[in-house]
Amino acid sequence: MTSKSNSNLVFVSLGSLLVFLGLWEFLCRMGFIEPLFMPSPTQILARAAKMIGDGSLVQHTLASTRRVMVGFIVSSLVAIPFGIFLGSSRFFMAVFDPFISLLRPLPSMSWIPLSLLWLGITETQKYSIVFMGSFAPSLLYIIEATKSIDPLLVRAARNLGASNLDVMREVILPGSLPQIIAGLKVMLGIAWTCIISAELVAAREGLGFMIMNGKEYFQTDTVLLGMVMISITVMIIDVLFRKFERRLLPWTRQ
């Protein structure tokens, strides 16, 4: 697809967004939508300007972003080597499979009461929610990515005299990294749902706290602004993640 075609598609996307916002604003101004339940885009912008002015919007956004990134990075640092190890060993996979199967279906919300008992309302408790909510699914992505490597390539490398470390470095890692990165991008979105769930229950700052606080005071514009900020922040992180992926995996650019 040419760059001109890409530019045209961007204009189409922007046009559809502007039409949607214009229709939303029109229906609110004409009284077809009750502002208490669905404020207009200009009301949300006014709330954003006010919260940017007093610094609270930036404070809430940075708090949630920090919690997500710390919990997600720690989870990934543990899951990547452990997942590759389990994906390469049928014996150890059989040993740990029952525990992974028990952890995998548990939603992040189910960890909140236990984490509050263990850690209280602290930053560590927020990090632990993101960790527990994203660890098991990330591990499964990495195990499957490792298993997807063609066994013929592994046997060929061993027949040529490669050691286990050489096979891991030259065959398994380059072959599985694209799928691992794709899985981690999916898990990054899930990590956001984890932290928002945690902040809705027990937090004093963050976008989840901001949404819940807006709901308590019937400030629907604050609620919607918090939701919009979650989407914008995830989009920005996704763009940065793609740049990192292109730099880490140059052979996938084509």
PDB file of C-alpha atoms in Angstrom:
ATOM      1  CA  MET A   1       0.000   0.000   0.000  1.00  0.00           C
ATOM      2  CA  THR A   2       1.435   3.423  -0.959  1.00  0.00           C
ATOM      3  CA  SER A   3       2.029   6.301   1.429  1.00  0.00           C
ATOM      4  CA  LYS A   4      -0.664   8.274  -0.424  1.00  0.00           C
ATOM      5  CA  SER A   5      -3.216   5.519   0.262  1.00  0.00           C
ATOM      6  CA  ASN A   6      -2.200   5.483   3.920  1.00  0.00           C
ATOM      7  CA  SER A   7      -2.662   9.261   4.129  1.00  0.00           C
ATOM      8  CA  ASN A   8      -6.113   8.972   2.585  1.00  0.00           C
ATOM      9  CA  LEU A   9      -7.127   6.332   5.119  1.00  0.00           C
ATOM     10  CA  VAL A  10      -5.911   8.562   7.966  1.00  0.00           C
ATOM     11  CA  PHE A  11      -8.094  11.400   6.657  1.00  0.00           C
ATOM     12  CA  VAL A  12     -11.068   9.014   6.426  1.00  0.00           C
ATOM     13  CA  SER A  13     -10.540   7.948  10.057  1.00  0.00           C
ATOM     14  CA  LEU A  14     -10.231  11.560  11.238  1.00  0.00           C
ATOM     15  CA  GLY A  15     -13.311  12.511   9.238  1.00  0.00           C
ATOM     16  CA  SER A  16     -15.439   9.753  10.775  1.00  0.00           C
ATOM     17  CA  LEU A  17     -14.259  10.785  14.265  1.00  0.00           C
ATOM     18  CA  LEU A  18     -15.142  14.441  13.666  1.00  0.00           C
ATOM     19  CA  VAL A  19     -18.582  13.509  12.296  1.00  0.00           C
ATOM     20  CA  PHE A  20     -19.253  11.360  15.364  1.00  0.00           C
ATOM     21  CA  LEU A  21     -18.185  14.130  17.767  1.00  0.00           C
ATOM     22  CA  GLY A  22     -20.197  16.711  15.838  1.00  0.00           C
ATOM     23  CA  LEU A  23     -23.339  14.554  15.957  1.00  0.00           C
ATOM     24  CA  TRP A  24     -22.819  13.916  19.676  1.00  0.00           C
ATOM     25  CA  GLU A  25     -22.435  17.660  20.362  1.00  0.00           C
ATOM     26  CA  PHE A  26     -25.509  18.482  18.249  1.00  0.00           C
ATOM     27  CA  LEU A  27     -27.730  15.955  20.046  1.00  0.00           C
ATOM     28  CA  CYS A  28     -26.607  17.277  23.443  1.00  0.00           C
ATOM     29  CA  ARG A  29     -27.196  20.906  22.527  1.00  0.00           C
ATOM     30  CA  MET A  30     -30.631  20.132  21.079  1.00  0.00           C
ATOM     31  CA  GLY A  31     -31.626  18.421  24.328  1.00  0.00           C
ATOM     32  CA  PHE A  32     -31.959  14.903  22.933  1.00  0.00           C
ATOM     33  CA  ILE A  33     -29.358  13.654  25.441  1.00  0.00           C
ATOM     34  CA  GLU A  34     -29.484  14.439  29.162  1.00  0.00           C
ATOM     35  CA  PRO A  35     -26.111  16.007  30.168  1.00  0.00           C
ATOM     36  CA  LEU A  36     -26.195  14.232  33.548  1.00  0.00           C
ATOM     37  CA  PHE A  37     -25.949  10.871  31.796  1.00  0.00           C
ATOM     38  CA  MET A  38     -23.927  11.857  28.726  1.00  0.00           C
ATOM     39  CA  PRO A  39     -22.244  15.312  28.730  1.00  0.00           C
ATOM     40  CA  SER A  40     -21.240  16.855  25.416  1.00  0.00           C
ATOM     41  CA  PRO A  41     -17.663  16.744  24.065  1.00  0.00           C
ATOM     42  CA  THR A  42     -17.226  20.451  24.853  1.00  0.00           C
ATOM     43  CA  GLN A  43     -18.219  19.819  28.493  1.00  0.00           C
ATOM     44  CA  ILE A  44     -15.624  17.053  28.701  1.00  0.00           C
ATOM     45  CA  LEU A  45     -13.025  19.359  27.162  1.00  0.00           C
ATOM     46  CA  ALA A  46     -13.902  22.065  29.700  1.00  0.00           C
ATOM     47  CA  ARG A  47     -13.438  19.547  32.534  1.00  0.00           C
ATOM     48  CA  ALA A  48     -10.105  18.485  31.013  1.00  0.00           C
ATOM     49  CA  ALA A  49      -8.930  22.101  30.818  1.00  0.00           C
ATOM     50  CA  LYS A  50      -9.884  22.649  34.469  1.00  0.00           C
ATOM     51  CA  MET A  51      -8.107  19.483  35.660  1.00  0.00           C
ATOM     52  CA  ILE A  52      -5.026  20.232  33.558  1.00  0.00           C
ATOM     53  CA  GLY A  53      -4.972  23.701  35.103  1.00  0.00           C
ATOM     54  CA  ASP A  54      -4.899  22.401  38.678  1.00  0.00           C
ATOM     55  CA  GLY A  55      -2.554  19.527  37.763  1.00  0.00           C
ATOM     56  CA  SER A  56      -4.870  16.732  38.907  1.00  0.00           C
ATOM     57  CA  LEU A  57      -5.349  15.168  35.450  1.00  0.00           C
ATOM     58  CA  VAL A  58      -1.615  14.749  34.916  1.00  0.00           C
ATOM     59  CA  GLN A  59      -1.222  13.424  38.471  1.00  0.00           C
ATOM     60  CA  HIS A  60      -3.904  10.733  38.002  1.00  0.00           C
ATOM     61  CA  THR A  61      -2.616   9.715  34.559  1.00  0.00           C
ATOM     62  CA  LEU A  62       1.006   9.416  35.689  1.00  0.00           C
ATOM     63  CA  ALA A  63       0.001   7.421  38.781  1.00  0.00           C
ATOM     64  CA  SER A  64      -1.894   4.813  36.735  1.00  0.00           C
ATOM     65  CA  THR A  65       0.785   4.667  34.028  1.00  0.00           C
ATOM     66  CA  ARG A  66       3.542   4.124  36.599  1.00  0.00           C
ATOM     67  CA  ARG A  67       1.606   1.304  38.283  1.00  0.00           C
ATOM     68  CA  VAL A  68       0.861  -0.418  34.988  1.00  0.00           C
ATOM     69  CA  MET A  69       4.424  -0.201  33.685  1.00  0.00           C
ATOM     70  CA  VAL A  70       6.075  -1.376  36.927  1.00  0.00           C
ATOM     71  CA  GLY A  71       3.715  -4.353  37.326  1.00  0.00           C
ATOM     72  CA  PHE A  72       3.845  -5.224  33.621  1.00  0.00           C
ATOM     73  CA  ILE A  73       7.651  -5.016  33.324  1.00  0.00           C
ATOM     74  CA  VAL A  74       8.205  -7.152  36.444  1.00  0.00           C
ATOM     75  CA  SER A  75       5.644  -9.669  35.168  1.00  0.00           C
ATOM     76  CA  SER A  76       7.337  -9.810  31.745  1.00  0.00           C
ATOM     77  CA  LEU A  77      10.835 -10.167  33.231  1.00  0.00           C
ATOM     78  CA  VAL A  78       9.673 -13.224  35.172  1.00  0.00           C
ATOM     79  CA  ALA A  79       7.386 -14.698  32.506  1.00  0.00           C
ATOM     80  CA  ILE A  80       9.769 -14.524  29.513  1.00  0.00           C
ATOM     81  CA  PRO A  81      12.642 -16.732  30.806  1.00  0.00           C
ATOM     82  CA  PHE A  82      10.245 -18.996  32.724  1.00  0.00           C
ATOM     83  CA  GLY A  83       7.957 -19.410  29.702  1.00  0.00           C
ATOM     84  CA  ILE A  84      10.849 -20.200  27.348  1.00  0.00           C
ATOM     85  CA  PHE A  85      12.163 -22.727  29.871  1.00  0.00           C
ATOM     86  CA  LEU A  86       8.786 -24.464  30.192  1.00  0.00           C
ATOM     87  CA  GLY A  87       8.189 -24.352  26.440  1.00  0.00           C
ATOM     88  CA  SER A  88      11.524 -26.091  25.877  1.00  0.00           C
ATOM     89  CA  SER A  89      11.023 -28.850  28.463  1.00  0.00           C
ATOM     90  CA  ARG A  90       8.094 -31.273  28.327  1.00  0.00           C
ATOM     91  CA  PHE A  91       8.955 -32.659  31.774  1.00  0.00           C
ATOM     92  CA  PHE A  92       8.940 -29.321  33.608  1.00  0.00           C
ATOM     93  CA  MET A  93       5.882 -28.240  31.619  1.00  0.00           C
ATOM     94  CA  ALA A  94       4.062 -31.289  33.013  1.00  0.00           C
ATOM     95  CA  VAL A  95       5.232 -30.343  36.529  1.00  0.00           C
ATOM     96  CA  PHE A  96       4.001 -26.728  36.385  1.00  0.00           C
ATOM     97  CA  ASP A  97       0.973 -27.142  34.115  1.00  0.00           C
ATOM     98  CA  PRO A  98      -1.542 -27.804  36.964  1.00  0.00           C
ATOM     99  CA  PHE A  99      -0.502 -24.598  38.756  1.00  0.00           C
ATOM    100  CA  ILE A 100      -0.677 -22.515  35.557  1.00  0.00           C
ATOM    101  CA  SER A 101      -4.113 -23.970  34.814  1.00  0.00           C
ATOM    102  CA  LEU A 102      -5.271 -22.955  38.294  1.00  0.00           C
ATOM    103  CA  LEU A 103      -3.922 -19.382  38.011  1.00  0.00           C
ATOM    104  CA  ARG A 104      -4.954 -18.661  34.417  1.00  0.00           C
ATOM    105  CA  PRO A 105      -8.746 -18.346  34.865  1.00  0.00           C
ATOM    106  CA  LEU A 106      -8.506 -16.050  37.911  1.00  0.00           C
ATOM    107  CA  PRO A 107      -9.484 -12.458  37.036  1.00  0.00           C
ATOM    108  CA  SER A 108      -7.487  -9.562  38.478  1.00  0.00           C
ATOM    109  CA  MET A 109     -10.447  -8.542  40.671  1.00  0.00           C
ATOM    110  CA  SER A 110     -10.249 -11.823  42.569  1.00  0.00           C
ATOM    111  CA  TRP A 111      -6.740 -10.937  43.815  1.00  0.00           C
ATOM    112  CA  ILE A 112      -7.764  -7.578  45.277  1.00  0.00           C
ATOM    113  CA  PRO A 113      -9.129  -8.777  48.690  1.00  0.00           C
ATOM    114  CA  LEU A 114      -6.131 -11.023  49.296  1.00  0.00           C
ATOM    115  CA  SER A 115      -3.631  -8.369  48.218  1.00  0.00           C
ATOM    116  CA  LEU A 116      -5.289  -5.818  50.516  1.00  0.00           C
ATOM    117  CA  LEU A 117      -4.962  -8.234  53.450  1.00  0.00           C
ATOM    118  CA  TRP A 118      -1.315  -8.939  52.674  1.00  0.00           C
ATOM    119  CA  LEU A 119      -0.084  -5.515  51.547  1.00  0.00           C
ATOM    120  CA  GLY A 120      -2.730  -2.951  52.548  1.00  0.00           C
ATOM    121  CA  ILE A 121      -3.593   0.088  50.411  1.00  0.00           C
ATOM    122  CA  THR A 122      -0.045   0.619  49.122  1.00  0.00           C
ATOM    123  CA  GLU A 123       1.711   1.034  45.797  1.00  0.00           C
ATOM    124  CA  THR A 124       3.091  -2.499  46.130  1.00  0.00           C
ATOM    125  CA  GLN A 125      -0.486  -3.783  46.308  1.00  0.00           C
ATOM    126  CA  LYS A 126      -1.283  -2.047  42.986  1.00  0.00           C
ATOM    127  CA  TYR A 127       1.838  -3.481  41.364  1.00  0.00           C
ATOM    128  CA  SER A 128       0.930  -6.960  42.627  1.00  0.00           C
ATOM    129  CA  ILE A 129      -2.551  -6.750  41.050  1.00  0.00           C
ATOM    130  CA  VAL A 130      -1.026  -5.949  37.652  1.00  0.00           C
ATOM    131  CA  PHE A 131       1.552  -8.699  38.130  1.00  0.00           C
ATOM    132  CA  MET A 132      -0.965 -11.390  39.068  1.00  0.00           C
ATOM    133  CA  GLY A 133      -3.459 -10.313  36.415  1.00  0.00           C
ATOM    134  CA  SER A 134      -0.943 -10.423  33.568  1.00  0.00           C
ATOM    135  CA  PHE A 135       1.582 -13.090  34.598  1.00  0.00           C
ATOM    136  CA  ALA A 136      -0.290 -16.332  33.807  1.00  0.00           C
ATOM    137  CA  PRO A 137      -1.655 -15.183  30.400  1.00  0.00           C
ATOM    138  CA  SER A 138       1.785 -13.813  29.431  1.00  0.00           C
ATOM    139  CA  LEU A 139       3.373 -17.096  30.442  1.00  0.00           C
ATOM    140  CA  LEU A 140       0.999 -19.051  28.223  1.00  0.00           C
ATOM    141  CA  TYR A 141       1.725 -16.771  25.236  1.00  0.00           C
ATOM    142  CA  ILE A 142       5.460 -17.313  25.710  1.00  0.00           C
ATOM    143  CA  ILE A 143       5.140 -21.087  26.157  1.00  0.00           C
ATOM    144  CA  GLU A 144       3.106 -21.390  22.962  1.00  0.00           C
ATOM    145  CA  ALA A 145       5.555 -19.127  21.080  1.00  0.00           C
ATOM    146  CA  THR A 146       8.447 -21.342  22.184  1.00  0.00           C
ATOM    147  CA  LYS A 147       6.596 -24.521  21.226  1.00  0.00           C
ATOM    148  CA  SER A 148       5.897 -23.116  17.753  1.00  0.00           C
ATOM    149  CA  ILE A 149       9.590 -23.381  16.780  1.00  0.00           C
ATOM    150  CA  ASP A 150      10.076 -26.057  14.131  1.00  0.00           C
ATOM    151  CA  PRO A 151      11.731 -29.103  15.843  1.00  0.00           C
ATOM    152  CA  LEU A 152      13.656 -29.792  12.632  1.00  0.00           C
ATOM    153  CA  LEU A 153      15.521 -26.502  13.089  1.00  0.00           C
ATOM    154  CA  VAL A 154      16.441 -27.453  16.659  1.00  0.00           C
ATOM    155  CA  ARG A 155      17.615 -30.933  15.599  1.00  0.00           C
ATOM    156  CA  ALA A 156      19.576 -29.475  12.687  1.00  0.00           C
ATOM    157  CA  ALA A 157      21.341 -27.044  15.017  1.00  0.00           C
ATOM    158  CA  ARG A 158      22.196 -29.858  17.455  1.00  0.00           C
ATOM    159  CA  ASN A 159      23.482 -32.058  14.623  1.00  0.00           C
ATOM    160  CA  LEU A 160      25.810 -29.220  13.636  1.00  0.00           C
ATOM    161  CA  GLY A 161      27.246 -29.234  17.145  1.00  0.00           C
ATOM    162  CA  ALA A 162      25.299 -26.416  18.765  1.00  0.00           C
ATOM    163  CA  SER A 163      25.061 -26.501  22.550  1.00  0.00           C
ATOM    164  CA  ASN A 164      21.809 -25.946  24.465  1.00  0.00           C
ATOM    165  CA  LEU A 165      22.766 -22.300  24.972  1.00  0.00           C
ATOM    166  CA  ASP A 166      23.515 -21.895  21.253  1.00  0.00           C
ATOM    167  CA  VAL A 167      20.155 -23.444  20.322  1.00  0.00           C
ATOM    168  CA  MET A 168      18.401 -21.099  22.716  1.00  0.00           C
ATOM    169  CA  ARG A 169      20.262 -18.007  21.469  1.00  0.00           C
ATOM    170  CA  GLU A 170      20.379 -18.742  17.738  1.00  0.00           C
ATOM    171  CA  VAL A 171      17.170 -20.707  17.069  1.00  0.00           C
ATOM    172  CA  ILE A 172      14.516 -20.488  19.781  1.00  0.00           C
ATOM    173  CA  LEU A 173      14.816 -16.818  20.752  1.00  0.00           C
ATOM    174  CA  PRO A 174      14.880 -15.315  17.216  1.00  0.00           C
ATOM    175  CA  GLY A 175      12.035 -17.608  16.135  1.00  0.00           C
ATOM    176  CA  SER A 176       9.748 -17.030  19.100  1.00  0.00           C
ATOM    177  CA  LEU A 177      10.373 -13.336  19.828  1.00  0.00           C
ATOM    178  CA  PRO A 178       7.838 -11.976  17.280  1.00  0.00           C
ATOM    179  CA  GLN A 179       5.041 -14.023  18.859  1.00  0.00           C
ATOM    180  CA  ILE A 180       6.244 -13.161  22.368  1.00  0.00           C
ATOM    181  CA  ILE A 181       6.192  -9.438  21.574  1.00  0.00           C
ATOM    182  CA  ALA A 182       2.721  -9.756  20.005  1.00  0.00           C
ATOM    183  CA  GLY A 183       1.479 -11.518  23.144  1.00  0.00           C
ATOM    184  CA  LEU A 184       3.011  -8.900  25.433  1.00  0.00           C
ATOM    185  CA  LYS A 185       1.254  -6.133  23.495  1.00  0.00           C
ATOM    186  CA  VAL A 186      -2.077  -7.852  24.153  1.00  0.00           C
ATOM    187  CA  MET A 187      -1.158  -8.286  27.819  1.00  0.00           C
ATOM    188  CA  LEU A 188      -0.292  -4.597  28.142  1.00  0.00           C
ATOM    189  CA  GLY A 189      -3.930  -3.762  27.413  1.00  0.00           C
ATOM    190  CA  ILE A 190      -5.061  -6.333  29.986  1.00  0.00           C
ATOM    191  CA  ALA A 191      -2.627  -4.818  32.506  1.00  0.00           C
ATOM    192  CA  TRP A 192      -4.564  -1.560  32.214  1.00  0.00           C
ATOM    193  CA  THR A 193      -7.831  -3.290  33.059  1.00  0.00           C
ATOM    194  CA  CYS A 194      -6.075  -4.792  36.119  1.00  0.00           C
ATOM    195  CA  ILE A 195      -4.929  -1.456  37.510  1.00  0.00           C
ATOM    196  CA  ILE A 196      -8.222   0.291  36.819  1.00  0.00           C
ATOM    197  CA  SER A 197     -10.002  -2.504  38.715  1.00  0.00           C
ATOM    198  CA  ALA A 198      -7.592  -2.068  41.631  1.00  0.00           C
ATOM    199  CA  GLU A 199      -7.966   1.718  41.671  1.00  0.00           C
ATOM    200  CA  LEU A 200     -11.751   1.494  41.579  1.00  0.00           C
ATOM    201  CA  VAL A 201     -11.674  -0.442  44.864  1.00  0.00           C
ATOM    202  CA  ALA A 202      -8.773   0.983  46.850  1.00  0.00           C
ATOM    203  CA  ALA A 203      -6.764   4.032  45.750  1.00  0.00           C
ATOM    204  CA  ARG A 204      -6.294   7.686  46.484  1.00  0.00           C
ATOM    205  CA  GLU A 205      -5.109   8.683  43.009  1.00  0.00           C
ATOM    206  CA  GLY A 206      -5.095   7.267  39.492  1.00  0.00           C
ATOM    207  CA  LEU A 207      -7.550   7.187  36.594  1.00  0.00           C
ATOM    208  CA  GLY A 208      -9.636   4.425  38.226  1.00  0.00           C
ATOM    209  CA  PHE A 209      -9.925   6.532  41.398  1.00  0.00           C
ATOM    210  CA  MET A 210     -10.774   9.566  39.259  1.00  0.00           C
ATOM    211  CA  ILE A 211     -13.597   7.656  37.512  1.00  0.00           C
ATOM    212  CA  MET A 212     -15.016   6.318  40.775  1.00  0.00           C
ATOM    213  CA  ASN A 213     -14.751   9.729  42.453  1.00  0.00           C
ATOM    214  CA  GLY A 214     -16.571  11.357  39.519  1.00  0.00           C
ATOM    215  CA  LYS A 215     -19.331   8.751  39.790  1.00  0.00           C
ATOM    216  CA  GLU A 216     -19.753   9.433  43.534  1.00  0.00           C
ATOM    217  CA  TYR A 217     -20.332  13.163  42.864  1.00  0.00           C
ATOM    218  CA  PHE A 218     -22.407  12.659  39.667  1.00  0.00           C
ATOM    219  CA  GLN A 219     -19.650  14.302  37.596  1.00  0.00           C
ATOM    220  CA  THR A 220     -20.254  12.340  34.417  1.00  0.00           C
ATOM    221  CA  ASP A 221     -17.826  14.534  32.488  1.00  0.00           C
ATOM    222  CA  THR A 222     -15.061  13.466  34.895  1.00  0.00           C
ATOM    223  CA  VAL A 223     -16.006   9.802  34.416  1.00  0.00           C
ATOM    224  CA  LEU A 224     -15.877  10.108  30.615  1.00  0.00           C
ATOM    225  CA  LEU A 225     -12.659  12.135  30.762  1.00  0.00           C
ATOM    226  CA  GLY A 226     -11.043   9.349  32.794  1.00  0.00           C
ATOM    227  CA  MET A 227     -12.149   6.765  30.218  1.00  0.00           C
ATOM    228  CA  VAL A 228     -10.811   8.903  27.357  1.00  0.00           C
ATOM    229  CA  MET A 229      -7.480   9.352  29.151  1.00  0.00           C
ATOM    230  CA  ILE A 230      -7.150   5.564  29.541  1.00  0.00           C
ATOM    231  CA  SER A 231      -7.633   5.120  25.787  1.00  0.00           C
ATOM    232  CA  ILE A 232      -5.211   7.923  24.881  1.00  0.00           C
ATOM    233  CA  THR A 233      -2.536   6.634  27.278  1.00  0.00           C
ATOM    234  CA  VAL A 234      -2.839   3.067  25.956  1.00  0.00           C
ATOM    235  CA  MET A 235      -2.570   4.365  22.366  1.00  0.00           C
ATOM    236  CA  ILE A 236       0.598   6.328  23.185  1.00  0.00           C
ATOM    237  CA  ILE A 237       2.188   3.324  24.936  1.00  0.00           C
ATOM    238  CA  ASP A 238       1.205   1.097  21.998  1.00  0.00           C
ATOM    239  CA  VAL A 239       2.969   3.430  19.540  1.00  0.00           C
ATOM    240  CA  LEU A 240       6.096   3.424  21.722  1.00  0.00           C
ATOM    241  CA  PHE A 241       5.872  -0.381  21.994  1.00  0.00           C
ATOM    242  CA  ARG A 242       5.769  -0.691  18.180  1.00  0.00           C
ATOM    243  CA  LYS A 243       8.872   1.486  17.836  1.00  0.00           C
ATOM    244  CA  PHE A 244      10.625  -0.712  20.395  1.00  0.00           C
ATOM    245  CA  GLU A 245       9.491  -3.820  18.513  1.00  0.00           C
ATOM    246  CA  ARG A 246      10.887  -2.505  15.193  1.00  0.00           C
ATOM    247  CA  ARG A 247      14.210  -1.748  16.843  1.00  0.00           C
ATOM    248  CA  LEU A 248      14.373  -5.110  18.652  1.00  0.00           C
ATOM    249  CA  LEU A 249      13.163  -7.206  15.687  1.00  0.00           C
ATOM    250  CA  PRO A 250      14.524  -5.550  12.532  1.00  0.00           C
ATOM    251  CA  TRP A 251      13.963  -8.737  10.483  1.00  0.00           C
ATOM    252  CA  THR A 252      10.159  -8.421  10.900  1.00  0.00           C
ATOM    253  CA  ARG A 253       9.883  -4.976   9.258  1.00  0.00           C
ATOM    254  CA  GLN A 254       9.059  -6.515   5.896  1.00  0.00           C
TER     255      GLN A 254
END
